[in-house]
Amino acid sequence: MAHPKRKISKTRRDKRRTHYKAVKPTLATDPTTGEMHLFHRAHWHEGKLYYRGQVVIDATEEVEA
C-alpha cells in the first residue's frame, strides 16, 4: 500500500482547499411585484406564479368543472 514519504504541511493542505467556498445566491427583483427571488426561477406572490414579470399560473382563479 502506498504511503506518503513526507507529511504534508497544514499550509500546503489548506492551499489545495482554497477553491471550496460558500457562495451567496444571486437575487433579482421582479419588475412587476418588487419581490426578491433567485435568478431564472419562478416565484409565487399573492397566489400567482411569476416568471420574468409575467403571470404564469394564477391560483386565485376558480377552476370550472
Coordinates of C-alpha atoms in Angstrom, one line a residue:
M1 CA 0.0 0.0 0.0
A2 CA 1.3 3.5 -0.9
H3 CA 2.4 5.8 1.9
P4 CA 3.5 9.4 1.7
K5 CA 7.2 9.9 2.1
R6 CA 6.8 13.2 3.9
K7 CA 4.0 14.8 6.0
I8 CA 2.0 17.4 4.0
S9 CA 2.1 20.6 5.9
K10 CA -1.1 22.5 7.0
T11 CA -0.2 25.3 4.7
R12 CA 0.1 23.1 1.6
R13 CA -3.1 21.2 2.6
D14 CA -5.0 24.5 3.0
K15 CA -3.8 25.9 -0.3
R16 CA -5.4 22.9 -2.0
R17 CA -8.7 23.7 -0.4
T18 CA -8.9 27.4 -1.3
H19 CA -11.4 26.8 -4.1
Y20 CA -14.0 25.4 -1.7
K21 CA -16.0 28.4 -0.8
A22 CA -19.6 29.1 0.2
V23 CA -21.3 31.3 -2.4
K24 CA -24.1 33.6 -1.7
P25 CA -27.0 33.1 -4.1
T26 CA -27.6 36.0 -6.6
L27 CA -31.0 37.6 -6.1
A28 CA -33.1 39.6 -8.6
T29 CA -36.1 41.9 -8.1
D30 CA -39.2 41.2 -10.0
P31 CA -40.2 44.3 -12.1
T32 CA -44.0 44.0 -11.5
T33 CA -44.2 42.8 -7.9
G34 CA -40.9 44.1 -6.4
E35 CA -40.3 40.6 -4.8
M36 CA -36.8 39.3 -4.4
H37 CA -36.2 35.9 -5.9
L38 CA -33.5 33.7 -7.3
F39 CA -32.4 34.4 -10.9
H40 CA -34.0 32.2 -13.6
R41 CA -36.6 30.9 -11.1
A42 CA -40.4 31.4 -11.0
H43 CA -41.7 32.7 -7.7
W44 CA -45.2 32.9 -6.0
H45 CA -46.6 36.2 -5.0
E46 CA -50.2 36.6 -3.7
G47 CA -51.4 33.3 -5.3
K48 CA -49.8 33.9 -8.7
L49 CA -46.7 32.4 -10.1
Y50 CA -44.5 35.0 -11.8
Y51 CA -41.6 34.5 -14.2
R52 CA -39.8 37.4 -15.8
G53 CA -42.5 39.8 -14.7
Q54 CA -45.3 37.7 -16.4
V55 CA -48.0 35.7 -14.6
V56 CA -47.5 32.0 -15.5
I57 CA -50.1 30.4 -13.2
D58 CA -53.0 32.2 -11.5
A59 CA -54.1 30.1 -8.5
T60 CA -56.7 32.6 -7.4
E61 CA -58.9 31.8 -10.4
E62 CA -61.6 29.2 -9.8
V63 CA -61.3 26.0 -11.9
E64 CA -64.6 25.2 -13.6
A65 CA -65.7 21.6 -13.7

